[in-house]
Coordinates of C-alpha atoms in Angstrom, one line a residue:
Chain A
X135 CA 16.9 -2.3 31.2
X136 CA 16.2 1.1 31.9
X137 CA 13.8 1.8 34.7
X138 CA 13.2 5.2 33.5
X139 CA 10.8 4.6 30.6
X140 CA 10.3 8.1 28.6
X141 CA 7.6 7.4 26.0
X142 CA 5.3 4.7 25.9
X143 CA 6.3 1.8 23.5
X144 CA 5.2 1.7 20.0
X145 CA 3.0 -1.5 19.3
X146 CA 2.8 -1.9 15.6
X147 CA 1.2 -4.8 13.9
X148 CA 3.0 -6.3 10.4
X149 CA 0.2 -8.0 8.6
X150 CA -0.8 -8.5 4.5
X151 CA -3.7 -10.5 4.6
X152 CA -2.2 -12.8 2.1
X153 CA 0.4 -15.0 2.9
X154 CA 3.9 -15.2 1.6
X155 CA 4.0 -11.5 0.7
X156 CA 7.2 -10.8 3.0
X157 CA 5.7 -10.4 6.7
X158 CA 8.0 -12.4 8.5
X159 CA 11.1 -11.1 6.5
X160 CA 9.9 -7.5 7.3
X161 CA 9.6 -8.0 10.7
X162 CA 12.7 -9.8 11.2
X163 CA 14.8 -7.1 9.1
X164 CA 13.0 -4.0 10.8
X165 CA 13.4 -5.5 14.3
X166 CA 17.3 -5.8 13.4
X167 CA 17.7 -2.2 12.2
X168 CA 15.4 -0.5 14.7
X169 CA 17.6 -2.4 17.6
X170 CA 20.7 -1.3 16.0
X171 CA 19.5 2.3 16.0
X172 CA 19.5 1.9 19.7
X173 CA 15.7 1.0 20.4
X174 CA 14.9 -1.6 22.8
X175 CA 13.1 -3.9 20.3
X176 CA 10.5 -7.1 21.0
X177 CA 9.3 -9.0 18.1
X178 CA 6.5 -11.3 18.9
X179 CA 5.2 -14.1 16.6
X180 CA 1.7 -14.0 16.5
X181 CA 1.4 -17.0 14.1
X182 CA 1.8 -20.0 16.4
X183 CA 0.4 -22.4 14.1
X184 CA 3.0 -21.7 11.7
X185 CA 5.5 -19.9 13.1
X186 CA 8.5 -18.7 11.4
X187 CA 10.1 -15.7 12.8
X188 CA 12.6 -17.7 14.9
X189 CA 14.1 -19.3 11.8
X190 CA 14.5 -16.1 10.3
X191 CA 16.4 -15.0 13.2
X192 CA 18.5 -17.8 13.6
X193 CA 17.0 -18.3 17.1
X194 CA 15.0 -21.2 16.7
X195 CA 17.1 -23.5 18.9
X196 CA 16.7 -21.3 21.6
X197 CA 13.3 -20.8 22.2
X198 CA 12.3 -22.4 25.6
X199 CA 9.2 -21.1 26.5
X200 CA 6.5 -19.2 24.8
X201 CA 4.1 -16.3 25.7
X202 CA 1.6 -19.2 27.1
X203 CA 3.7 -20.3 29.7
X204 CA 4.2 -16.3 30.7
X205 CA 0.7 -16.1 31.2
X206 CA 0.1 -19.1 33.0
X207 CA 3.0 -18.1 35.3
X208 CA 5.0 -21.1 34.7
X209 CA 7.8 -18.9 34.0
X210 CA 9.2 -15.4 34.2
X211 CA 8.9 -13.0 31.0
X212 CA 12.7 -12.2 31.3
X213 CA 13.2 -16.2 30.4
X214 CA 10.7 -16.6 27.7
X215 CA 12.3 -13.7 25.8
X216 CA 14.7 -14.7 23.6
X217 CA 17.7 -12.4 23.3
X218 CA 19.5 -12.0 20.1
X219 CA 23.3 -12.5 20.5
X220 CA 24.6 -10.2 18.0
X221 CA 21.9 -7.5 18.8
X222 CA 21.4 -7.4 22.5
X223 CA 18.8 -4.8 22.1
X224 CA 16.3 -7.4 20.0
X225 CA 14.6 -9.7 22.0
X226 CA 12.0 -12.7 20.3
X227 CA 8.9 -13.7 22.1
X228 CA 6.8 -16.7 20.3
X229 CA 3.0 -16.4 21.3
X230 CA 2.7 -20.3 21.4
X231 CA 4.0 -23.6 19.8
X232 CA 2.5 -25.4 17.2
X233 CA 1.4 -28.1 19.5
X234 CA -0.4 -26.1 21.9
X235 CA -3.8 -27.5 22.5
X236 CA -5.6 -24.1 23.6
X237 CA -5.2 -21.0 21.5
X238 CA -4.6 -17.7 23.0
X239 CA -7.5 -15.2 23.2
X240 CA -7.4 -11.4 22.0
X241 CA -7.1 -11.0 26.2
X242 CA -4.3 -13.2 26.4
X243 CA -2.4 -11.1 23.7
X244 CA -3.5 -7.8 25.2
X245 CA -1.8 -8.6 28.6
X246 CA 1.1 -10.3 27.0
X247 CA 1.9 -7.3 25.0
X248 CA 1.4 -4.8 27.9
X249 CA 3.8 -6.9 29.8
X250 CA 6.2 -6.7 27.3
X251 CA 5.5 -2.8 26.3
X252 CA 7.0 -2.2 29.8
X253 CA 10.4 -3.0 28.7
X254 CA 10.5 -1.9 25.0
X255 CA 10.4 0.7 23.0
X256 CA 9.1 -0.6 20.1
X257 CA 6.8 -4.1 20.1
X258 CA 6.5 -5.7 16.5
X259 CA 3.8 -7.9 15.8
X260 CA 4.5 -10.6 13.3
X261 CA 0.7 -11.5 12.2
X262 CA -0.2 -14.5 10.5
X263 CA -1.9 -14.7 7.1
X264 CA -5.5 -14.6 6.9
X265 CA -8.2 -12.3 8.6
X266 CA -9.5 -15.1 10.9
X267 CA -9.0 -15.5 14.6
X268 CA -5.0 -15.3 14.4
X269 CA -5.5 -12.0 12.8
X270 CA -7.7 -10.9 15.3
X271 CA -5.8 -12.0 18.0
X272 CA -2.7 -10.5 16.5
X273 CA -4.7 -7.4 15.9
X274 CA -6.2 -6.8 19.4
X275 CA -3.3 -5.5 21.1
X276 CA -1.7 -3.3 18.2
X277 CA -2.0 0.4 18.2
X278 CA -0.4 1.1 15.0
X279 CA 0.3 -1.3 11.6
X280 CA 2.2 -1.6 8.8
X281 CA 0.6 -3.6 5.6
X282 CA 2.7 -5.4 3.5
X283 CA 2.0 -5.9 0.0
X284 CA 3.4 -6.8 -3.4
X285 CA 2.3 -5.5 -6.7
X286 CA 0.0 -8.2 -7.7
X287 CA -3.7 -8.3 -7.7
X288 CA -4.3 -11.0 -5.3
X289 CA -1.9 -9.2 -2.9
X290 CA -3.4 -5.9 -3.1
X291 CA -6.9 -7.3 -2.9
X292 CA -6.2 -9.1 0.4
X293 CA -4.0 -6.1 1.7
X294 CA -7.1 -3.8 0.9
X295 CA -9.5 -6.6 3.0
X296 CA -7.3 -5.9 6.2
X297 CA -6.8 -2.2 5.7
X298 CA -11.1 -2.2 6.2
X299 CA -10.8 -4.3 9.3
X300 CA -7.6 -2.3 10.5
X301 CA -9.9 0.8 10.1
X302 CA -13.1 -0.7 12.0
X303 CA -10.9 -1.4 14.6
X304 CA -9.4 2.2 15.1
X305 CA -5.7 1.0 14.6
X306 CA -4.0 4.1 13.4
X307 CA -1.7 5.1 11.8
X308 CA -1.9 2.3 9.0
X309 CA 1.5 2.5 6.8
X310 CA 1.8 0.8 3.5
X311 CA 5.2 -1.3 2.5
X312 CA 5.6 -2.3 -1.2
X313 CA 7.4 -5.6 -1.1
X314 CA 9.6 -7.3 -4.1
X315 CA 9.4 -4.4 -6.9
X316 CA 10.5 -5.1 -10.2
X317 CA 11.5 -1.6 -11.6
X318 CA 12.1 -2.8 -15.1
X319 CA 8.6 -4.4 -14.9
X320 CA 7.2 -1.4 -13.6
X321 CA 8.7 0.9 -16.2
X322 CA 7.3 -1.2 -18.9
X323 CA 3.8 -1.1 -17.2
X324 CA 3.9 -5.1 -17.1
X325 CA 3.5 -4.6 -13.4
X326 CA 1.1 -2.6 -11.3
X327 CA 2.9 0.8 -10.2
X328 CA 4.2 2.1 -7.0
X329 CA 1.4 5.0 -7.7
X330 CA -1.3 2.6 -8.5
X331 CA -1.1 0.5 -5.7
X332 CA -0.8 3.8 -2.9
X333 CA -3.7 4.8 -5.0
X334 CA -6.0 2.0 -4.7
X335 CA -5.2 1.3 -1.1
X336 CA -5.0 5.4 0.0
X337 CA -2.3 4.8 2.4
X338 CA 1.0 6.5 3.2
X339 CA 4.0 4.5 1.8
X340 CA 6.5 4.0 4.7
X341 CA 9.0 1.5 2.3
X342 CA 9.7 0.3 -1.0
X343 CA 11.6 -2.7 -0.9
X344 CA 12.9 -3.9 -4.7
X345 CA 13.2 -7.8 -5.5
X346 CA 16.5 -8.9 -4.1
X347 CA 18.1 -12.4 -4.2
X348 CA 20.1 -11.6 -0.8
X349 CA 16.8 -11.9 0.6
X350 CA 16.7 -15.7 0.0
X351 CA 20.6 -15.9 1.0
X352 CA 19.8 -14.2 4.2
X353 CA 16.7 -16.5 5.5
X354 CA 19.0 -19.5 4.4
X355 CA 21.6 -18.3 6.8
X356 CA 19.1 -17.1 9.3
X357 CA 20.6 -14.0 9.5
X358 CA 18.3 -11.0 8.5
X359 CA 19.9 -8.7 6.0
X360 CA 19.9 -5.7 8.1
X361 CA 22.2 -7.5 10.5
X362 CA 25.6 -7.5 9.2
X363 CA 25.5 -3.9 7.2
X364 CA 24.9 -5.6 3.8
X365 CA 24.6 -2.9 1.3
X366 CA 22.3 -4.9 -1.0
X367 CA 19.2 -2.8 -2.2
X368 CA 16.6 -4.8 0.2
X369 CA 19.2 -4.1 3.3
X370 CA 18.5 -0.7 2.8
X371 CA 15.3 -0.4 2.3
X372 CA 14.4 -2.2 5.6
X373 CA 16.8 0.6 7.1
X374 CA 15.0 3.2 5.6
X375 CA 11.8 1.8 7.1
X376 CA 12.9 1.9 10.6
X377 CA 14.2 5.2 10.2
X378 CA 11.2 6.5 9.0
X379 CA 9.3 4.9 11.7
X380 CA 11.5 6.6 14.2
X381 CA 10.2 10.1 12.1
X382 CA 13.4 10.6 10.3
X383 CA 12.7 12.3 7.1
X384 CA 14.5 9.9 4.4
X385 CA 13.3 10.4 0.9
X386 CA 11.2 7.9 -0.8
X387 CA 12.3 7.4 -4.7
X388 CA 10.3 5.0 -7.0
X389 CA 12.6 3.1 -8.2
X390 CA 11.0 2.5 -11.8
X391 CA 11.2 6.5 -12.0
X392 CA 14.8 6.7 -11.2
X393 CA 16.9 9.3 -12.9
X394 CA 19.8 7.9 -13.7
X395 CA 21.3 9.9 -16.3
X396 CA 20.6 10.5 -20.0
X397 CA 20.8 7.1 -21.9
X398 CA 19.1 5.5 -18.9
X399 CA 16.1 8.1 -19.0
X400 CA 15.9 7.6 -22.8
X401 CA 15.1 3.7 -22.4
X402 CA 12.9 4.0 -19.8
X403 CA 11.0 6.1 -22.1
X404 CA 11.4 4.0 -24.7
X405 CA 10.3 0.8 -22.7
X406 CA 7.2 2.9 -21.5
X407 CA 5.8 3.4 -24.8
X408 CA 6.9 0.3 -26.9
X409 CA 7.2 -2.2 -24.0
X410 CA 10.5 -3.6 -25.3
X411 CA 13.4 -4.6 -23.3
Chain B
X148 CA 6.9 -9.8 -24.1
X149 CA 6.6 -11.8 -27.3
X150 CA 6.5 -10.0 -30.9
X151 CA 2.8 -10.8 -31.2
X152 CA 2.5 -8.8 -28.1
X153 CA 4.5 -6.1 -29.0
X154 CA 3.0 -5.5 -32.2
X155 CA -0.2 -5.6 -30.7
X156 CA 0.6 -2.9 -28.1
X157 CA 2.2 -1.0 -31.1
X158 CA -1.0 -0.9 -32.8
X159 CA -3.0 0.3 -30.0
X160 CA -4.5 -3.0 -29.5
X161 CA -3.4 -4.1 -26.4
X162 CA -3.4 -2.5 -22.9
X163 CA -0.1 -3.2 -20.7
X164 CA -0.8 -5.9 -17.8
X165 CA 0.0 -3.8 -15.2
X166 CA -2.8 -1.2 -16.5
X167 CA -5.2 -4.0 -16.8
X168 CA -4.4 -5.2 -13.4
X169 CA -5.2 -1.6 -12.0
X170 CA -8.5 -1.4 -13.7
X171 CA -9.5 -5.2 -12.8
X172 CA -8.5 -4.3 -9.3
X173 CA -10.4 -1.1 -8.9
X174 CA -13.6 -3.0 -10.3
X175 CA -13.3 -6.0 -7.8
X176 CA -12.3 -3.8 -4.7
X177 CA -15.5 -1.8 -5.3
X178 CA -17.5 -4.9 -4.8
X179 CA -15.2 -6.0 -2.1
X180 CA -15.9 -2.9 -0.3
X181 CA -19.7 -2.3 -0.8
X182 CA -20.4 -5.9 0.1
X183 CA -22.6 -6.4 -2.9
X184 CA -22.5 -9.3 -4.8
X185 CA -22.6 -9.7 -8.7
X186 CA -26.3 -10.6 -8.4
X187 CA -27.5 -8.1 -6.3
X188 CA -25.9 -5.5 -7.9
X189 CA -27.7 -6.9 -11.1
X190 CA -30.8 -7.0 -9.3
X191 CA -30.3 -3.0 -8.2
X192 CA -29.3 -2.4 -11.8
X193 CA -32.7 -3.4 -13.5
X194 CA -34.7 -2.1 -10.6
X195 CA -32.9 1.4 -11.2
X196 CA -33.6 1.1 -14.8
X197 CA -37.1 0.4 -14.4
X198 CA -37.7 3.3 -12.1
X199 CA -36.0 5.7 -14.6
X200 CA -37.8 3.8 -17.9
X201 CA -40.9 5.4 -16.3
X202 CA -40.0 8.9 -16.9
X203 CA -37.7 8.8 -20.0
X204 CA -36.9 6.5 -22.9
X205 CA -33.0 5.3 -22.1
X206 CA -30.7 3.5 -24.5
X207 CA -30.7 0.0 -22.7
X208 CA -27.7 -1.1 -24.7
X209 CA -25.7 1.7 -23.5
X210 CA -27.0 2.0 -20.1
X211 CA -24.3 1.3 -17.4
X212 CA -25.0 1.2 -13.8
X213 CA -21.5 0.2 -11.9
X214 CA -19.7 0.5 -8.7
X215 CA -16.3 2.5 -8.9
X216 CA -14.2 3.3 -6.1
X217 CA -11.6 6.0 -5.5
X218 CA -9.7 7.2 -2.4
X219 CA -11.0 4.1 -0.1
X220 CA -14.9 5.8 -1.4
X221 CA -17.1 3.8 -3.3
X222 CA -19.7 5.4 -5.6
X223 CA -22.8 3.8 -7.6
X224 CA -22.5 5.5 -11.1
X225 CA -25.3 5.5 -13.4
X226 CA -24.6 6.3 -16.8
X227 CA -28.0 6.3 -18.8
X228 CA -28.1 8.2 -22.3
X229 CA -31.6 9.1 -22.4
X230 CA -33.3 9.0 -26.4
X231 CA -36.3 11.1 -25.2
X232 CA -39.0 12.3 -22.5
X233 CA -41.7 9.9 -22.2
X234 CA -45.2 11.8 -23.1
X235 CA -46.8 13.7 -20.6
X236 CA -49.7 11.5 -19.9
X237 CA -47.2 8.6 -19.1
X238 CA -45.5 10.6 -16.7
X239 CA -48.7 11.5 -14.9
X240 CA -49.3 7.6 -14.6
X241 CA -46.0 7.0 -13.6
X242 CA -45.8 9.4 -10.9
X243 CA -49.0 8.5 -9.7
X244 CA -47.5 4.9 -9.2
X245 CA -45.0 6.3 -7.1
X246 CA -47.3 8.7 -5.4
X247 CA -46.3 11.6 -6.4
X248 CA -48.7 14.8 -6.6
X249 CA -47.4 16.6 -9.6
X250 CA -45.4 15.4 -12.7
X251 CA -41.9 16.3 -13.1
X252 CA -40.7 18.4 -15.9
X253 CA -40.6 16.9 -19.1
X254 CA -36.6 18.0 -20.0
X255 CA -34.5 15.5 -20.0
X256 CA -32.6 14.5 -16.8
X257 CA -29.2 14.9 -16.2
X258 CA -27.3 12.1 -17.5
X259 CA -24.9 11.0 -14.6
X260 CA -25.9 10.4 -11.2
X261 CA -23.3 9.8 -8.4
X262 CA -24.5 8.4 -5.1
X263 CA -22.0 7.6 -2.5
X264 CA -22.3 4.7 -0.7
X265 CA -21.6 4.5 3.1
X266 CA -20.1 1.5 2.8
X267 CA -16.6 2.2 3.9
X268 CA -16.1 -0.4 7.2
X269 CA -15.3 2.5 9.3
X270 CA -18.5 4.2 9.3
X271 CA -20.6 1.1 9.4
X272 CA -20.9 -0.1 12.9
X273 CA -22.8 -3.2 11.6
X274 CA -20.1 -4.2 9.7
X275 CA -17.6 -4.2 12.6
X276 CA -20.4 -6.8 14.4
X277 CA -20.0 -9.3 11.4
X278 CA -16.2 -9.6 11.9

């Protein structure tokens, strides 16, 4: 690890309020993508009751220690950080294990994140679902946040609650990722549109991820899509989010409005006016 | 989409579900953000109408007091169509009831008033404590 740290680490909370909208998948893919861009990245699984980040990264058999042991000084931080084999710039740190009796406090989270941040460029905190203690713990150490949601009423409503809480905590900037976008349904207005969601939540969009079966395949394998240079639409979307986070200007295109030639545009128009196809 | 849905939509009788989703969300978020439950809102609506009715006759059927939200700012919007102003004696009585010295002008009042609510969590230190 570099002895000279140029800039302080970016500490980013990845949260959604509602469960199952893609927090952990985003954390895993973004972690790998940032690491591949040369950033020293640590992903912290703050959901110790139901932790799954290890599984998505294919590291489930390599966890020995957790943040809890580091804080209790029964092991060193280096021992608890699980390095990814194919992507050594990425390390995983679970906050705790599901059997642990005493839960971490917000102060514990701040301490462990401060330790990790000394040796990283990016710390991504995978937040548990909900807005109770798990969320408060995870948010305690975060400086900025990415809220991920899907174009569904329940997910957007829950995201709104979380955004309100992040605002009161002074976490900024808060950016939005819209996941599981179905361009066809959006074009026929049978799904909340990209603009609808950004208008309602009033957050800048940092990424759009289209519904992609490859996401399921990759979680089955424990290999995030961004790992093997897979050219699937979701993989590209995750890579673009990583680049935007680093300040690169990567244009965002609304897939439901994509111009793909006259015929497609005509069909889009028909779809929009009639709701057919 | 079924043929029935398609025909409904072609005839302009049914909104696409995405549009409906947005409208429903805007309404529910206005309530979520303001922390006002429907009963409280209803009570406030009744009291507002009561006060307004002291001054002018309003169309209760058409009257509407609701929360609207845009850019994370929630506003209380009252849209109260006025039938006519109350006769002067009634106005004086109403003014006396609320402790005002003079009766206001008998002209119909502006029909829409939007009052921004300071309900955004950022600006509410009490809300921060409740978390």
